[in-house]
Short mmCIF file of C-alpha atoms in Angstrom, two decimals:
data_model
loop_
_atom_site.label_atom_id
_atom_site.label_comp_id
_atom_site.label_asym_id
_atom_site.label_seq_id
_atom_site.Cartn_x
_atom_site.Cartn_y
_atom_site.Cartn_z
CA MET A 28 47.60 69.35 189.16
CA SER A 29 44.74 71.68 189.92
CA ALA A 30 43.23 73.70 187.11
CA PRO A 31 44.56 77.07 188.30
CA ARG A 32 48.11 75.69 188.49
CA LEU A 33 47.80 74.13 185.01
CA VAL A 34 46.68 77.41 183.52
CA ALA A 35 49.55 79.20 185.23
CA ALA A 36 52.10 76.69 183.91
CA VAL A 37 50.85 77.05 180.33
CA ALA A 38 51.03 80.80 180.65
CA VAL A 39 54.65 80.62 181.80
CA VAL A 40 55.59 78.37 178.85
CA LEU A 41 53.98 80.74 176.38
CA LEU A 42 55.67 83.71 177.99
CA LEU A 43 59.09 82.03 177.77
CA ALA A 44 58.50 81.12 174.14
CA GLY A 45 57.69 84.72 173.33
CA CYS A 46 60.90 85.88 174.97
CA GLY A 47 63.14 83.60 172.86
CA PRO A 48 65.67 85.08 170.37
CA THR A 49 64.27 86.30 167.08
CA ALA A 50 65.67 84.54 163.97
CA PRO A 51 67.96 86.94 162.07
CA GLN A 52 66.59 88.25 158.81
CA ALA A 53 68.57 87.44 155.62
CA THR A 54 70.65 90.33 154.32
CA PRO A 55 69.60 91.10 150.73
CA THR A 56 72.32 90.53 148.13
CA PRO A 57 73.16 93.84 146.40
CA THR A 58 72.43 93.88 142.68
CA PRO A 59 75.60 94.84 140.76
CA THR A 60 75.37 97.98 138.70
CA PRO A 61 75.72 97.02 135.02
CA THR A 62 78.90 98.29 133.39
CA ILE A 63 78.29 100.26 130.21
CA SER A 64 81.13 99.62 127.78
CA THR A 65 82.14 102.42 125.47
CA PRO A 66 83.10 101.07 122.03
CA SER A 67 86.57 102.03 120.87
CA PRO A 68 86.55 104.29 117.83
CA THR A 69 87.47 102.54 114.61
CA PRO A 70 90.87 103.84 113.47
CA GLU A 71 90.83 105.60 110.14
CA ALA A 72 92.55 103.86 107.26
CA PRO A 73 95.87 105.53 106.35
CA ALA A 74 95.55 107.89 103.42
CA PRO A 75 97.71 107.32 100.36
CA ALA A 76 100.58 109.80 100.18
CA ALA A 77 102.61 108.64 97.17
CA LEU A 78 102.55 106.41 94.10
CA VAL A 79 105.73 104.42 93.46
CA LEU A 80 106.70 102.88 90.13
CA SER A 81 108.87 99.77 90.28
CA LEU A 82 110.01 97.39 87.58
CA ASP A 83 106.95 95.19 88.03
CA ALA A 84 104.28 97.13 89.96
CA LEU A 85 102.51 100.36 90.84
CA THR A 86 102.28 100.77 94.61
CA LEU A 87 100.36 103.21 96.79
CA GLN A 88 102.24 104.15 99.97
CA ASP A 89 101.25 106.03 103.11
CA GLN A 90 103.22 108.94 104.55
CA ASN A 91 105.58 106.50 106.29
CA GLY A 92 106.39 104.60 103.12
CA ALA A 93 104.29 101.57 104.00
CA ALA A 94 102.52 99.87 101.10
CA LEU A 95 98.75 100.32 101.11
CA GLU A 96 97.95 98.70 97.77
CA SER A 97 100.06 97.24 94.99
CA ALA A 98 99.06 96.45 91.42
CA PRO A 99 101.39 94.05 89.58
CA LEU A 100 102.04 95.06 86.00
CA ALA A 101 101.41 91.41 85.11
CA ASP A 102 97.79 92.01 86.18
CA PRO A 103 96.41 94.67 83.79
CA ASP A 104 93.00 94.82 85.47
CA ALA A 105 94.61 95.58 88.84
CA ALA A 106 96.79 98.33 87.36
CA ILE A 107 93.88 99.95 85.53
CA THR A 108 91.66 99.73 88.62
CA LEU A 109 94.31 101.33 90.84
CA VAL A 110 94.82 104.32 88.55
CA SER A 111 91.09 104.64 87.89
CA SER A 112 90.33 104.72 91.62
CA LEU A 113 92.97 107.42 92.14
CA THR A 114 91.80 109.64 89.31
CA GLY A 115 88.08 108.93 89.58
CA MET A 116 87.76 107.98 85.92
CA THR A 117 88.64 105.30 83.39
CA PRO A 118 89.43 106.54 79.88
CA ASP A 119 88.15 104.73 76.83
CA PRO A 120 90.83 102.33 75.59
CA GLU A 121 92.63 103.11 72.36
CA ASP A 122 93.43 100.23 70.04
CA ASN A 123 97.06 100.43 68.93
CA GLY A 124 96.99 97.25 66.88
CA LYS A 125 100.00 95.05 67.53
CA PHE A 126 101.13 97.43 70.28
CA GLY A 127 98.07 96.65 72.40
CA MET A 128 95.34 98.71 74.05
CA SER A 129 96.25 101.94 75.81
CA TYR A 130 94.45 103.82 78.60
CA GLU A 131 95.64 107.40 78.87
CA TRP A 132 95.11 109.91 81.65
CA PRO A 133 96.68 113.38 81.60
CA GLU A 134 99.58 112.25 83.83
CA ILE A 135 99.99 108.54 83.11
CA ARG A 136 99.43 105.99 80.36
CA LEU A 137 98.92 102.24 80.69
CA THR A 138 99.36 100.03 77.64
CA VAL A 139 98.19 96.43 77.80
CA ASN A 140 99.81 93.99 75.41
CA PHE A 141 99.95 90.20 75.78
CA SER A 142 98.51 90.49 79.31
CA VAL A 143 101.35 92.71 80.50
CA THR A 144 100.96 96.37 81.45
CA SER A 145 103.52 98.94 80.36
CA VAL A 146 103.47 102.23 82.27
CA ARG A 147 104.54 105.67 81.09
CA VAL A 148 104.50 108.45 83.68
CA MET A 149 104.48 111.95 82.18
CA SER A 150 104.05 114.07 85.32
CA ALA A 151 105.51 114.46 88.79
CA THR A 152 102.05 113.79 90.25
CA VAL A 153 99.06 111.58 89.52
CA ALA A 154 95.75 112.77 90.93
CA GLY A 155 97.69 115.09 93.24
CA LEU A 156 99.94 112.33 94.62
CA PRO A 157 103.68 112.50 93.97
CA VAL A 158 104.85 109.65 91.75
CA SER A 159 108.44 108.45 91.59
CA THR A 160 110.71 105.42 91.59
CA SER A 161 111.64 103.84 94.91
CA GLN A 162 114.89 105.83 94.70
CA GLY A 163 113.01 109.11 94.45
CA ILE A 164 113.48 109.87 90.75
CA HIS A 165 110.48 111.66 89.26
CA VAL A 166 109.54 113.77 86.29
CA GLY A 167 111.51 116.97 86.77
CA SER A 168 114.52 115.34 88.47
CA SER A 169 117.90 116.41 87.15
CA ARG A 170 120.34 114.34 85.11
CA SER A 171 122.81 114.57 87.98
CA ASP A 172 120.21 113.03 90.33
CA VAL A 173 119.86 110.06 87.99
CA VAL A 174 123.58 109.63 87.27
CA ALA A 175 124.31 109.64 91.02
CA LEU A 176 122.40 106.35 91.25
CA ASP A 177 124.83 104.61 88.86
CA PRO A 178 122.11 103.66 86.38
CA PHE A 179 122.24 101.36 83.40
CA VAL A 180 123.07 103.53 80.37
CA GLN A 181 121.07 102.94 77.22
CA GLN A 182 123.26 103.79 74.24
CA TYR A 183 120.86 106.14 72.53
CA ASP A 184 121.41 109.84 71.81
CA GLY A 185 118.53 111.03 69.67
CA ASP A 186 119.23 114.73 70.11
CA ALA A 187 122.96 114.33 69.39
CA ASP A 188 124.04 116.30 72.44
CA GLY A 189 126.63 113.71 73.38
CA LEU A 190 124.61 112.52 76.40
CA PRO A 191 122.34 109.47 76.80
CA ASP A 192 118.63 110.09 76.31
CA ILE A 193 117.63 107.03 78.33
CA TYR A 194 118.89 105.66 81.64
CA GLY A 195 117.79 102.49 83.40
CA LEU A 196 117.10 102.24 87.14
CA GLU A 197 116.81 99.02 89.18
CA PRO A 198 118.47 97.04 86.33
CA VAL A 199 118.01 93.27 86.15
CA SER A 200 119.95 91.04 83.75
CA VAL A 201 117.81 88.95 81.38
CA PRO A 202 120.16 86.29 79.94
CA GLU A 203 117.49 84.77 77.69
CA HIS A 204 117.40 87.98 75.64
CA GLU A 205 120.24 89.64 73.74
CA SER A 206 120.89 93.33 74.16
CA LEU A 207 120.10 95.43 71.11
CA SER A 208 122.38 98.24 72.19
CA ASN A 209 125.22 95.90 73.19
CA PRO A 210 124.99 92.91 70.81
CA GLY A 211 126.44 89.71 72.20
CA ASN A 212 125.57 90.69 75.78
CA PRO A 213 122.53 89.69 77.85
CA GLY A 214 119.55 91.98 77.78
CA THR A 215 118.65 94.15 80.75
CA ASP A 216 115.28 95.08 82.23
CA TYR A 217 114.97 98.41 84.04
CA ILE A 218 112.77 101.37 84.84
CA ALA A 219 113.38 103.66 81.86
CA VAL A 220 114.21 107.28 82.60
CA PHE A 221 113.67 109.44 79.52
CA MET A 222 115.62 112.68 79.42
CA SER A 223 114.88 116.00 77.77
CA GLY A 224 118.08 117.99 78.00
CA ASP A 225 119.22 117.56 81.58
CA THR A 226 115.76 116.98 83.03
CA VAL A 227 113.71 113.80 83.43
CA ALA A 228 110.80 114.06 80.99
CA SER A 229 109.06 110.75 81.74
CA LEU A 230 109.42 107.35 83.38
CA GLY A 231 108.55 103.97 81.90
CA ALA A 232 108.31 100.39 83.12
CA PRO A 233 109.11 97.76 82.29
CA GLY A 234 111.90 98.98 80.05
CA GLY A 235 114.69 96.97 78.49
CA ASP A 236 117.56 97.29 76.06
CA TYR A 237 116.16 94.44 73.99
CA ARG A 238 112.70 95.93 73.41
CA ASP A 239 110.89 99.18 72.80
CA ILE A 240 108.87 101.05 75.40
#
């Protein structure tokens, strides 16, 4: 092949190569936008709405009646701590000799004896919270309110008005003890309801017809 033809052939090859299809460019992968999570607000703890006295505990309840905190009367430290946290103070204990150590607030008194706490409630409220039995009896309730619950009747009439001065709510038979008011019969534990006239003057637990409270 002559030189001019060779040059022409090379030129044609180069021209055809330049006219070939262009390789497609890679499409960039989109970067995902980061999702910003908003933390859920922490729900507020339910506020105590009532203090309930049972035969064996003091219990804080919310407005729906659910228990928030309970202090067994068999755990004196727990009972003292609960009332102290409600009132914002712990009174100095008073030594009552064989009757134990008492801690007294204006509305409530706790007496610790042989590692058991006795409670006396003298007001319808403690630290602004209503305090009652689980059946709704509180200081200021009427005698008819108490009698309607068919309580245990303690045979004691100190004011000689012909009516019991003490009733017992949530009664539980205690066969290992003999009743002092009904000799020969088993003793009974209860929440003591102390009357003044026809009005509840105070509540006490644990009460029993075989012991003093």
